[in-house]
Coordinates of C-alpha atoms in Angstrom, one line a residue:
X1 CA -117.7 184.7 -26.9
X2 CA -114.6 186.0 -25.1
X3 CA -112.2 184.5 -22.7
X4 CA -111.4 187.7 -20.8
X5 CA -113.5 187.4 -17.7
X6 CA -111.8 189.1 -14.8
X7 CA -112.9 189.7 -11.2
X8 CA -114.3 193.1 -10.7
X9 CA -117.1 194.9 -9.1
X10 CA -119.2 195.0 -12.3
X11 CA -119.8 191.3 -12.3
X12 CA -122.5 190.1 -9.9
X13 CA -121.5 186.7 -8.4
X14 CA -125.2 185.8 -8.5
X15 CA -124.9 185.8 -12.3
X16 CA -121.7 183.8 -12.5
X17 CA -121.7 180.0 -12.9
X18 CA -118.7 178.4 -11.3
X19 CA -117.8 174.9 -12.3
X20 CA -115.0 172.7 -11.0
X21 CA -113.6 170.9 -14.1
X22 CA -111.7 167.6 -14.0
X23 CA -111.3 164.5 -16.1
X24 CA -109.8 161.0 -16.3
X25 CA -109.9 160.2 -12.6
X26 CA -109.4 156.5 -13.2
X27 CA -110.7 155.4 -9.8
X28 CA -109.4 151.9 -9.0
X29 CA -106.2 152.1 -11.0
X30 CA -103.7 149.6 -9.6
X31 CA -105.9 149.4 -6.5
X32 CA -104.3 146.1 -5.4
X33 CA -100.8 147.6 -5.6
X34 CA -99.6 148.1 -2.0
X35 CA -97.6 151.2 -3.1
X36 CA -99.9 152.9 -5.7
X37 CA -103.3 151.5 -4.8
X38 CA -104.5 154.7 -3.1
X39 CA -103.3 157.2 -5.6
X40 CA -106.5 157.6 -7.6
X41 CA -108.7 157.9 -4.5
X42 CA -106.4 160.5 -2.9
X43 CA -106.4 162.7 -6.0
X44 CA -110.1 162.5 -6.5
X45 CA -110.7 163.5 -2.9
X46 CA -108.5 166.6 -3.4
X47 CA -110.6 167.5 -6.5
X48 CA -113.8 167.2 -4.5
X49 CA -112.3 169.3 -1.7
X50 CA -111.4 172.1 -4.2
X51 CA -115.0 172.1 -5.2
X52 CA -116.1 172.7 -1.6
X53 CA -113.4 175.3 -0.9
X54 CA -114.3 177.3 -4.0
X55 CA -118.1 177.0 -3.4
X56 CA -118.8 175.9 -7.0
X57 CA -122.2 175.5 -8.4
X58 CA -121.4 172.1 -9.9
X59 CA -118.6 169.6 -10.8
X60 CA -118.1 168.7 -14.4
X61 CA -116.2 165.5 -15.2
X62 CA -114.9 164.6 -18.7
X63 CA -115.1 160.8 -18.6
X64 CA -113.1 157.9 -17.3
X65 CA -114.2 158.4 -13.7
X66 CA -113.5 154.6 -13.3
X67 CA -110.5 152.8 -14.7
X68 CA -112.4 149.8 -15.9
X69 CA -116.0 149.2 -16.9
X70 CA -116.7 146.7 -14.1
X71 CA -115.0 148.3 -11.1
X72 CA -114.5 146.3 -8.0
X73 CA -116.9 146.6 -5.0
X74 CA -114.1 148.3 -3.1
X75 CA -113.7 150.9 -5.8
X76 CA -117.5 151.5 -6.0
X77 CA -117.8 151.8 -2.2
X78 CA -114.8 154.3 -2.0
X79 CA -116.4 156.3 -4.8
X80 CA -119.8 156.4 -3.1
X81 CA -118.2 157.4 0.2
X82 CA -116.3 160.3 -1.3
X83 CA -119.2 161.7 -3.3
X84 CA -121.5 161.4 -0.3
X85 CA -119.0 163.2 1.9
X86 CA -118.3 166.1 -0.3
X87 CA -121.4 166.6 -2.6
X88 CA -124.3 165.8 -0.3
X89 CA -125.7 168.4 2.1
X90 CA -128.2 171.2 2.7
X91 CA -126.6 173.9 0.5
X92 CA -129.2 175.6 -1.8
X93 CA -128.5 174.9 -5.6
X94 CA -128.5 178.1 -7.6
X95 CA -128.6 176.4 -11.0
X96 CA -132.0 176.2 -12.6
X97 CA -132.8 173.3 -14.9
X98 CA -134.8 174.6 -17.9
X99 CA -135.3 171.6 -20.1
X100 CA -138.7 170.1 -20.8
X101 CA -138.1 166.7 -19.2
X102 CA -140.9 165.1 -21.3
X103 CA -139.6 166.2 -24.7
X104 CA -138.8 163.5 -27.3
X105 CA -135.3 162.7 -28.3
X106 CA -133.8 163.4 -24.9
X107 CA -132.4 159.9 -24.7
X108 CA -128.9 160.7 -23.5
X109 CA -129.9 161.8 -20.0
X110 CA -131.9 160.4 -17.2
X111 CA -134.4 163.3 -17.5
X112 CA -134.1 164.2 -13.8
X113 CA -131.3 166.1 -12.0
X114 CA -130.3 164.6 -8.7
X115 CA -130.7 167.9 -6.9
X116 CA -134.3 168.2 -8.0
X117 CA -135.1 164.7 -6.5
X118 CA -136.8 165.3 -3.1
X119 CA -135.3 162.0 -1.9
X120 CA -131.7 163.1 -2.4
X121 CA -130.0 165.9 -0.5
X122 CA -127.4 167.4 -2.9
X123 CA -125.1 170.3 -2.1
X124 CA -122.9 170.2 -5.2
X125 CA -124.3 168.5 -8.3
X126 CA -121.9 166.4 -10.4
X127 CA -122.3 166.2 -14.1
X128 CA -120.4 163.4 -15.9
X129 CA -120.1 161.7 -19.3
X130 CA -118.5 158.3 -19.7
X131 CA -115.1 157.6 -21.2
X132 CA -113.5 154.7 -23.0
X133 CA -112.7 153.0 -19.7
X134 CA -116.1 153.1 -18.1
X135 CA -118.2 153.1 -21.2
X136 CA -121.5 151.1 -21.4
X137 CA -120.7 147.4 -22.0
X138 CA -121.8 143.9 -21.4
X139 CA -125.4 142.8 -20.8
X140 CA -127.8 145.8 -20.9
X141 CA -125.1 148.2 -22.0
X142 CA -124.6 149.6 -18.5
X143 CA -121.8 151.9 -17.5
X144 CA -120.6 152.1 -13.9
X145 CA -121.6 155.8 -14.2
X146 CA -125.1 154.5 -14.7
X147 CA -124.9 153.0 -11.2
X148 CA -123.9 156.4 -9.7
X149 CA -126.7 158.1 -11.6
X150 CA -129.3 155.5 -10.5
X151 CA -128.4 156.1 -6.8
X152 CA -128.5 159.9 -7.2
X153 CA -124.7 160.5 -6.9
X154 CA -124.1 162.1 -10.3
X155 CA -126.0 163.4 -13.3
X156 CA -125.0 161.1 -16.2
X157 CA -125.4 162.6 -19.6
X158 CA -124.0 162.0 -23.1
X159 CA -124.8 158.3 -23.3
X160 CA -125.8 156.9 -26.7
X161 CA -126.8 153.4 -27.4
X162 CA -128.5 153.8 -30.8
X163 CA -125.6 155.0 -33.0
X164 CA -127.5 155.1 -36.3
X165 CA -127.9 158.8 -35.7
X166 CA -126.9 161.1 -32.8
X167 CA -128.9 164.2 -32.0
X168 CA -127.4 166.0 -29.0
X169 CA -129.8 168.2 -27.1
X170 CA -128.1 170.3 -24.4
X171 CA -128.8 170.5 -20.7
X172 CA -130.1 174.1 -20.3
X173 CA -128.9 175.6 -17.0
X174 CA -129.3 179.1 -15.8
X175 CA -128.0 181.2 -12.9
X176 CA -129.2 184.8 -12.7
X177 CA -128.5 186.3 -16.1
X178 CA -126.1 183.6 -17.3
X179 CA -127.4 180.8 -19.4
X180 CA -125.4 177.7 -20.0
X181 CA -126.1 175.1 -22.7
X182 CA -124.2 171.9 -21.8
X183 CA -123.7 169.3 -24.5
X184 CA -122.3 165.9 -23.7
X185 CA -120.9 163.1 -25.9
X186 CA -119.6 160.0 -24.1
X187 CA -116.8 158.0 -25.8
X188 CA -117.5 156.4 -29.1
X189 CA -115.0 154.6 -31.3
X190 CA -113.0 157.3 -33.1
X191 CA -113.4 155.5 -36.4
X192 CA -117.1 155.2 -36.0
X193 CA -117.6 158.7 -34.8
X194 CA -115.5 160.2 -37.6
X195 CA -117.6 158.3 -40.1
X196 CA -120.8 159.5 -38.5
X197 CA -119.5 163.1 -38.8
X198 CA -118.6 162.5 -42.4
X199 CA -122.0 161.2 -43.1
X200 CA -123.7 164.0 -41.3
X201 CA -125.2 161.7 -38.7
X202 CA -124.2 163.8 -35.7
X203 CA -126.3 166.9 -34.9
X204 CA -126.1 169.5 -32.0
X205 CA -129.3 171.3 -31.5
X206 CA -129.0 175.0 -30.6
X207 CA -131.5 176.6 -28.1
X208 CA -134.2 178.6 -29.8
X209 CA -133.5 181.8 -27.9
X210 CA -130.2 183.7 -28.0
X211 CA -127.7 184.5 -25.2
X212 CA -126.6 181.0 -24.3
X213 CA -123.0 180.0 -23.5
X214 CA -122.4 176.7 -25.3
X215 CA -120.1 174.2 -23.7
X216 CA -119.5 170.7 -25.1
X217 CA -117.9 167.9 -23.0
X218 CA -116.5 164.9 -25.0
X219 CA -114.0 162.1 -24.5
X220 CA -112.1 161.2 -27.8
X221 CA -108.6 161.2 -29.2
X222 CA -107.6 164.8 -29.8
X223 CA -104.0 164.2 -31.0
X224 CA -103.7 163.1 -34.6
X225 CA -103.2 159.4 -34.6
X226 CA -104.0 158.8 -38.3
X227 CA -107.0 159.0 -40.5
X228 CA -110.2 158.4 -38.6
X229 CA -108.2 157.6 -35.5
X230 CA -109.0 160.9 -33.8
X231 CA -111.7 163.5 -33.8
X232 CA -110.6 166.7 -35.6
X233 CA -111.5 169.8 -33.7
X234 CA -112.8 171.3 -36.9
X235 CA -115.4 168.6 -37.2
X236 CA -117.3 170.3 -34.3
X237 CA -119.8 173.1 -35.0
X238 CA -118.7 176.7 -35.0
X239 CA -121.5 177.9 -32.6
X240 CA -119.7 176.3 -29.6
X241 CA -118.0 178.6 -27.2
X242 CA -115.9 176.1 -25.2
X243 CA -115.0 172.4 -25.5
X244 CA -113.9 170.4 -22.5
X245 CA -111.8 167.6 -24.0
X246 CA -111.4 164.5 -21.9
X247 CA -109.3 161.3 -22.7
X248 CA -105.9 163.0 -23.3
X249 CA -103.9 162.6 -20.1
X250 CA -101.4 165.5 -20.6
X251 CA -102.7 168.6 -18.9
X252 CA -103.4 171.5 -21.2
X253 CA -105.9 173.2 -19.0
X254 CA -105.1 176.8 -20.2
X255 CA -107.7 177.5 -22.9
X256 CA -106.4 177.1 -26.5
X257 CA -108.3 178.9 -29.3
X258 CA -109.3 177.1 -32.5
X259 CA -108.8 179.9 -35.0
X260 CA -110.9 178.1 -37.7
X261 CA -114.0 177.5 -35.6
X262 CA -113.4 180.4 -33.1
X263 CA -114.1 178.3 -30.0
X264 CA -111.7 177.5 -27.1
X265 CA -110.6 174.0 -26.0
X266 CA -109.7 173.1 -22.5
X267 CA -107.9 169.7 -21.9
X268 CA -107.9 169.0 -18.1
X269 CA -105.7 165.9 -18.4
X270 CA -105.8 163.1 -15.8
X271 CA -105.4 163.3 -12.1
X272 CA -103.3 160.1 -11.8
X273 CA -100.5 158.8 -14.0
X274 CA -101.5 155.5 -15.6
X275 CA -99.1 155.0 -18.5
X276 CA -95.9 156.7 -17.4
X277 CA -95.6 158.5 -20.7
X278 CA -93.9 161.9 -21.2
X279 CA -97.3 163.7 -21.3
X280 CA -98.2 162.2 -17.9
X281 CA -95.2 163.9 -16.3
X282 CA -96.7 167.4 -16.7
X283 CA -98.2 169.1 -13.6
X284 CA -101.6 167.5 -12.8
X285 CA -104.5 170.0 -12.4
X286 CA -108.2 170.5 -12.1
X287 CA -109.6 173.9 -12.9
X288 CA -112.2 176.5 -11.8
X289 CA -114.3 177.6 -14.7
X290 CA -116.2 180.8 -14.3
X291 CA -118.9 181.8 -16.8
X292 CA -120.6 185.2 -16.9
X293 CA -123.0 185.6 -19.9
X294 CA -120.7 185.3 -22.9
X295 CA -117.4 185.6 -21.0
X296 CA -115.4 182.9 -19.2
X297 CA -112.2 182.3 -17.3
X298 CA -110.3 179.1 -16.4
X299 CA -108.2 179.2 -13.3
X300 CA -105.9 176.1 -13.1
X301 CA -105.7 174.5 -9.6
X302 CA -102.5 172.4 -9.3
X303 CA -103.1 169.1 -7.4
X304 CA -100.8 168.7 -4.4
X305 CA -101.6 165.1 -3.6
X306 CA -100.4 163.6 -6.9
X307 CA -97.4 161.2 -6.7
X308 CA -94.2 162.8 -8.1
X309 CA -93.4 161.6 -11.6
X310 CA -90.3 162.3 -13.6
X311 CA -89.7 161.1 -17.2
X312 CA -86.6 161.1 -19.2
X313 CA -85.7 159.7 -22.6
X314 CA -82.1 159.1 -23.6
X315 CA -80.7 158.2 -26.9
X316 CA -77.6 156.1 -26.2
X317 CA -76.2 156.9 -29.7
X318 CA -75.5 160.4 -28.3
X319 CA -73.2 158.8 -25.7
X320 CA -71.5 156.4 -28.0
X321 CA -68.1 157.9 -27.7
X322 CA -68.4 158.8 -24.0
X323 CA -69.4 155.3 -22.9
X324 CA -67.4 153.5 -25.6
X325 CA -70.3 151.2 -26.5
X326 CA -68.3 149.5 -29.2
X327 CA -66.0 147.7 -26.9
X328 CA -65.8 145.9 -23.6
X329 CA -68.8 144.8 -21.5
X330 CA -71.5 147.0 -23.2
X331 CA -74.4 145.8 -21.0
X332 CA -72.6 146.6 -17.8
X333 CA -71.7 150.1 -19.1
X334 CA -75.3 150.8 -20.0
X335 CA -76.5 149.5 -16.7
X336 CA -74.1 151.8 -14.8
X337 CA -75.2 154.7 -16.9
X338 CA -78.8 153.9 -16.2
X339 CA -78.1 153.8 -12.5
X340 CA -76.6 157.3 -12.6
X341 CA -79.6 158.6 -14.5
X342 CA -82.1 157.0 -12.1
X343 CA -80.3 158.7 -9.1
X344 CA -80.6 162.0 -10.9
X345 CA -84.3 161.5 -11.6
X346 CA -85.0 160.6 -8.0
X347 CA -83.3 163.8 -6.9
X348 CA -85.3 165.8 -9.4
X349 CA -88.5 164.3 -8.2
X350 CA -88.1 165.9 -4.8
X351 CA -88.9 169.2 -6.3
X352 CA -92.5 168.0 -6.9
X353 CA -93.1 167.2 -3.2
X354 CA -95.7 169.5 -1.7
X355 CA -96.7 170.4 1.9
X356 CA -99.7 168.1 1.8
X357 CA -99.3 165.2 4.2
X358 CA -101.4 162.9 2.0
X359 CA -99.1 163.1 -1.0
X360 CA -97.3 159.8 -1.6
X361 CA -93.5 160.3 -1.2
X362 CA -92.2 157.5 -3.3
X363 CA -91.8 158.9 -6.8
X364 CA -92.6 157.4 -10.2
X365 CA -89.6 157.2 -12.4
X366 CA -89.5 156.4 -16.1
X367 CA -86.2 156.2 -18.0
X368 CA -86.6 155.4 -21.6
X369 CA -83.3 154.2 -23.3
X370 CA -83.2 154.3 -27.0
X371 CA -80.7 151.6 -28.0
X372 CA -79.2 150.7 -31.3
X373 CA -78.1 147.1 -30.4
X374 CA -79.6 144.4 -28.3
X375 CA -76.2 144.1 -26.5
X376 CA -77.0 147.3 -24.8
X377 CA -80.1 145.9 -23.1
X378 CA -80.0 144.6 -19.6
X379 CA -82.5 142.9 -17.3
X380 CA -84.7 145.9 -16.2
X381 CA -86.7 143.8 -13.7
X382 CA -83.6 142.6 -11.8
X383 CA -82.2 146.1 -12.0
X384 CA -85.3 147.5 -10.4
X385 CA -85.1 145.3 -7.4
X386 CA -82.3 147.5 -6.1
X387 CA -84.8 150.4 -5.8
X388 CA -87.6 148.9 -3.8
X389 CA -88.5 151.3 -1.0
X390 CA -87.0 154.3 -3.0
X391 CA -89.4 154.5 -6.0
X392 CA -93.1 153.7 -6.5
X393 CA -92.6 151.6 -9.7
X394 CA -89.3 149.7 -9.3
X395 CA -90.0 146.9 -11.7
X396 CA -90.8 149.1 -14.7
X397 CA -88.5 152.1 -14.2
X398 CA -86.4 151.4 -17.3
X399 CA -87.8 150.6 -20.7
X400 CA -85.9 150.0 -23.9
X401 CA -86.7 151.3 -27.3
X402 CA -84.8 149.9 -30.3
X403 CA -84.0 152.9 -32.5
X404 CA -84.1 152.0 -36.2
X405 CA -83.6 154.6 -38.9
X406 CA -83.5 154.3 -42.6
X407 CA -80.4 155.6 -44.2
X408 CA -82.0 155.7 -47.7
X409 CA -85.3 157.0 -49.0
X410 CA -87.6 155.1 -51.3
X411 CA -85.5 156.1 -54.3
X412 CA -82.3 154.8 -52.7
X413 CA -80.9 158.2 -52.0
X414 CA -79.0 158.7 -48.7
X415 CA -80.9 160.8 -46.2
X416 CA -79.1 163.6 -44.4
X417 CA -79.4 164.1 -40.7
X418 CA -82.3 166.5 -40.9
X419 CA -84.3 164.2 -43.1
X420 CA -83.5 161.2 -40.8
X421 CA -84.7 163.2 -37.8
X422 CA -87.9 164.2 -39.6
X423 CA -88.6 160.7 -40.7
X424 CA -87.9 159.2 -37.2
X425 CA -90.1 161.8 -35.5
X426 CA -92.9 161.0 -38.0
X427 CA -92.6 157.3 -37.3
X428 CA -92.5 158.0 -33.6
X429 CA -95.6 160.1 -33.7
X430 CA -97.3 157.4 -35.7
X431 CA -96.4 154.5 -33.4
X432 CA -96.4 156.3 -30.0
X433 CA -99.2 155.3 -27.7
X434 CA -100.3 152.2 -29.6
X435 CA -102.7 150.1 -27.6
X436 CA -103.3 146.4 -27.7
X437 CA -106.2 146.6 -30.2
X438 CA -104.1 148.9 -32.5
X439 CA -101.2 146.4 -32.3
X440 CA -103.6 143.6 -33.2
X441 CA -105.1 145.4 -36.2
X442 CA -101.7 146.5 -37.4
X443 CA -100.3 142.9 -37.1
X444 CA -103.2 141.3 -39.0
X445 CA -103.3 143.9 -41.7
X446 CA -99.6 143.5 -42.4
X447 CA -98.9 139.9 -41.6
X448 CA -97.9 137.5 -44.3
X449 CA -100.4 135.3 -46.1
X450 CA -99.3 132.2 -44.1
X451 CA -100.4 133.8 -40.8
X452 CA -103.6 135.6 -42.0
X453 CA -106.9 134.7 -40.3
X454 CA -109.3 132.8 -42.5
X455 CA -112.4 133.1 -40.3
X456 CA -112.3 136.4 -38.5
X457 CA -111.2 139.7 -40.1
X458 CA -108.7 142.2 -38.6
X459 CA -111.3 144.8 -37.7
X460 CA -113.3 142.3 -35.8
X461 CA -110.3 141.0 -33.9
X462 CA -109.5 144.6 -33.1
X463 CA -113.0 145.0 -31.6
X464 CA -112.7 141.8 -29.6
X465 CA -109.3 142.9 -28.1
X466 CA -110.7 146.4 -27.4
X467 CA -113.7 145.0 -25.5
X468 CA -111.5 142.6 -23.5
X469 CA -108.7 145.0 -22.7
X470 CA -110.6 148.2 -22.0
X471 CA -114.2 147.4 -21.1
X472 CA -113.4 144.0 -19.6
X473 CA -116.4 142.8 -21.6
X474 CA -116.1 139.1 -21.4
X475 CA -119.1 138.6 -23.7
X476 CA -116.7 139.7 -26.4
X477 CA -116.1 136.0 -27.0
X478 CA -119.4 136.0 -28.8
X479 CA -117.5 137.7 -31.7
X480 CA -115.5 134.5 -32.4
X481 CA -118.7 132.4 -32.2
X482 CA -120.5 134.7 -34.6
X483 CA -117.8 134.3 -37.2
X484 CA -117.6 130.6 -36.8
X485 CA -121.4 130.4 -37.2
X486 CA -121.2 132.5 -40.3
X487 CA -118.4 130.4 -41.7
X488 CA -120.5 127.3 -41.3
X489 CA -123.4 129.0 -43.1
X490 CA -121.0 130.0 -45.8
X491 CA -119.9 126.4 -46.3
X492 CA -123.5 125.2 -46.5
X493 CA -124.2 127.7 -49.3
X494 CA -121.4 126.2 -51.5
X495 CA -123.8 123.9 -53.4
X496 CA -121.2 123.2 -56.1
X497 CA -118.1 122.7 -53.9
X498 CA -116.6 119.7 -52.3
X499 CA -115.2 120.9 -48.9
X500 CA -112.1 119.1 -47.7
X501 CA -109.2 119.9 -45.6
X502 CA -107.1 120.3 -48.8
X503 CA -109.3 122.8 -50.5
X504 CA -110.9 124.6 -47.5
X505 CA -108.5 127.6 -47.9
X506 CA -109.6 128.0 -51.5
X507 CA -113.3 127.8 -50.5
X508 CA -112.8 130.4 -47.8
X509 CA -111.2 132.8 -50.2
X510 CA -114.6 134.4 -50.9
X511 CA -115.7 134.4 -47.3
X512 CA -114.6 138.0 -46.7
X513 CA -115.6 139.5 -50.0
X514 CA -118.0 141.7 -48.1
X515 CA -115.9 142.1 -44.9
X516 CA -117.5 145.4 -43.9
X517 CA -121.0 144.0 -44.0
X518 CA -120.0 141.0 -41.9
X519 CA -118.3 143.4 -39.4
X520 CA -121.4 145.6 -39.2
X521 CA -123.6 142.5 -38.6
X522 CA -121.3 141.4 -35.8
X523 CA -121.5 144.8 -34.1
X524 CA -125.3 144.8 -34.5
X525 CA -125.4 141.3 -33.0
X526 CA -123.5 142.6 -29.9
X527 CA -125.7 145.6 -29.5
X528 CA -128.9 143.5 -29.9
X529 CA -127.7 140.8 -27.5
X530 CA -127.0 143.5 -24.9
X531 CA -130.6 144.8 -25.1
X532 CA -132.2 141.3 -25.0
X533 CA -133.2 139.5 -21.9
X534 CA -132.0 136.2 -23.4
X535 CA -128.4 135.2 -23.6
X536 CA -128.1 136.6 -27.1
X537 CA -129.7 136.5 -30.6
X538 CA -129.2 134.0 -33.3
X539 CA -126.6 135.4 -35.7
X540 CA -128.9 134.4 -38.5
X541 CA -131.5 136.9 -37.2
X542 CA -129.1 139.9 -37.7
X543 CA -130.5 141.8 -40.6
X544 CA -128.9 144.8 -42.2
X545 CA -130.6 147.0 -44.7
X546 CA -130.9 145.3 -48.0
X547 CA -130.5 141.7 -46.9
X548 CA -133.8 141.0 -45.3
X549 CA -134.9 138.6 -48.0
X550 CA -131.6 137.6 -49.5
X551 CA -130.4 134.0 -49.2
X552 CA -126.9 133.3 -48.0
X553 CA -124.5 133.9 -50.8
X554 CA -120.8 133.7 -51.4
X555 CA -119.0 136.3 -49.4
X556 CA -122.0 137.0 -47.2
X557 CA -125.1 139.1 -47.7
X558 CA -124.9 142.4 -49.3
X559 CA -126.4 145.1 -47.2
X560 CA -126.8 148.9 -46.9
X561 CA -125.4 149.1 -43.4
X562 CA -121.9 150.2 -44.4
X563 CA -120.9 153.1 -42.3
X564 CA -123.0 152.1 -39.3
X565 CA -120.0 151.0 -37.3
X566 CA -116.3 151.8 -37.3
X567 CA -113.3 149.9 -36.1
X568 CA -112.0 150.4 -32.6
X569 CA -108.5 151.7 -33.3
X570 CA -108.1 154.7 -31.1
X571 CA -106.1 156.3 -28.2
X572 CA -103.4 158.9 -27.8
X573 CA -100.4 160.3 -25.9
X574 CA -102.7 161.0 -23.1
X575 CA -100.8 158.3 -21.2
X576 CA -103.4 156.2 -22.7
X577 CA -106.3 154.4 -21.1
X578 CA -104.4 152.2 -18.8
X579 CA -105.0 149.0 -20.7
X580 CA -101.8 149.5 -22.8
X581 CA -99.9 146.4 -23.6
X582 CA -96.7 146.2 -25.5
X583 CA -95.1 143.7 -27.9
X584 CA -95.8 140.8 -25.6
X585 CA -99.6 141.4 -26.1
X586 CA -99.1 141.5 -29.8
X587 CA -97.3 138.1 -29.6
X588 CA -100.0 136.6 -27.5
X589 CA -102.7 137.9 -29.8
X590 CA -100.8 136.6 -32.8
X591 CA -100.4 133.1 -31.3
X592 CA -103.9 132.8 -30.0
X593 CA -105.5 134.0 -33.2
X594 CA -103.3 131.7 -35.3
X595 CA -104.6 128.8 -33.2
X596 CA -108.1 130.0 -33.7
X597 CA -107.6 130.1 -37.4
X598 CA -106.6 126.4 -37.5
X599 CA -109.0 125.1 -35.0
X600 CA -112.0 126.9 -36.4
X601 CA -111.3 125.5 -39.8
X602 CA -111.2 122.0 -38.4
X603 CA -114.4 122.5 -36.3
X604 CA -116.1 124.2 -39.2
X605 CA -115.6 121.2 -41.4
X606 CA -116.9 118.9 -38.7
X607 CA -119.8 121.2 -38.0
X608 CA -120.9 121.3 -41.6
X609 CA -120.6 117.6 -42.0
X610 CA -122.6 116.9 -38.8
X611 CA -125.3 119.6 -39.1
X612 CA -126.0 119.1 -42.8
X613 CA -125.7 115.3 -43.1
X614 CA -129.4 114.9 -43.6
X615 CA -129.7 117.5 -46.4
X616 CA -126.4 117.0 -48.2
X617 CA -127.7 114.4 -50.7
X618 CA -130.8 116.4 -51.6
X619 CA -128.5 119.5 -52.3
X620 CA -125.8 117.5 -54.1
X621 CA -123.2 118.6 -51.6
X622 CA -120.3 116.2 -50.8
X623 CA -118.4 116.7 -47.5
X624 CA -115.2 114.7 -47.2
X625 CA -113.6 114.9 -43.8
X626 CA -111.9 112.0 -42.1
X627 CA -110.7 114.1 -39.2
X628 CA -111.9 113.3 -35.7
X629 CA -114.1 115.9 -33.9
X630 CA -112.8 116.9 -30.5

């Protein structure tokens, strides 16, 4: 496989597959915002227009076509209209679909390409996986991309519901003498996917005959965010020629070679800025991918309709002497300094204006001030009101970051400037881009004993927050009910214990002895409830390997399902997935979960006393609770 495809007379266009590549469209992002509501639709329309202008054979999307898993009717209609306008028509399709549509194990695809459907008139086929924003969720495990596929607008591939084992069979496409094997893997929790790779539960099947150009499209963290919080490139098989990497929002569309596995990686980035991070300020692009036999070329196409965005980070410690921040009205000095910087950034943004009349003119501005004292912080919301009509995001232009550095290492030795910088950068890399579910998990893992949850575990709270924030999966509340039910069962199993309000903490100490097994049962319950036609299964009916006949025991049942499901801590500098919440979210999570801990203990005692009153005597169990039930 080589990258060096050039245009010359020796290459027959009839043998060249041309794909328009884009990712992270995020249709519907801030759709109700009177200023930014149209940005995602305008950019997507430009992407589709480039596909028409370049006469491509197909459009390839790397996930997150929609910003949320349950897009509004307005967003769906706008998407339908755009796809119908630019991808429907009478143009002949040169791509031949060579798969046996009746073969077993072809579960990640709807088996029929839309341009082979006699009832749909397609001019440019669209192939898409799902991302973490539009992943299958809720009742029936349906993604909004499923809706597009069902109506013939896109070819949805890479969807996996049964995650006990993943066998990825490629879509086999051919044009002339060029053969393309297209592998798809929609977003899966990074922790779970990494564990599946470690346990050799992910397989990519190679075509039997040689001469195929192997392309994989996926949507995972690429940047290193900690152990099992990203998918290492080296985990992918060596026979791949090219990887289209969605999810990361910073545009790195020029092919980068993995020297270990000898394949190339293309990271298209997003077409709309959702997080206002530094990576989002890079030029937004889509790309024209040309493939001829074992050669390929990627031609970046800068998007001209993207709203200008300028990012700057300033460490106020560098201006300590100039601003004299150790005397006088420090807040006023910093505010005046910020105003000067904002004016400079607005001026800089004018360089990003194009000649396209559809491009929004009001720029996005993000000034991050690293402060060393809270006295340097001013009211950013009130400050932003002065810029209404001049910028696109006046209320969140300025953000503050408290810079804390450790002057000593673990041995108590003073750190020099170089060591301090290295340590700070390491911490910054570790904490940058944290999302609400990551904040939740970090909080409950590190919080003191007095604030720890007694019923739920940190990994399950993380899963609940992820489903609520990203997928808008309001059935996630079943997670709390599941743990409450299991806690009640746990109390019932304590045949030698007297459960009172005074000793309930002691009794609960063994509830999470097998935390991983409980977490896996909870995930299995969610997956099963989504596939049932009823409201959901009885938590008692969730059986994992090894506990089919075991009676409830202290700490829960022991099963062999470890490794079947990972935690949901993921994301990156991509400018994230749009559901990013800061410390306020962490505070809300902490307060609500603390309430749940106390209330669930109270209700658990009452539930046990009520539900087991008729059997307590025969089992010699004494329940002593004089608290009133709500």
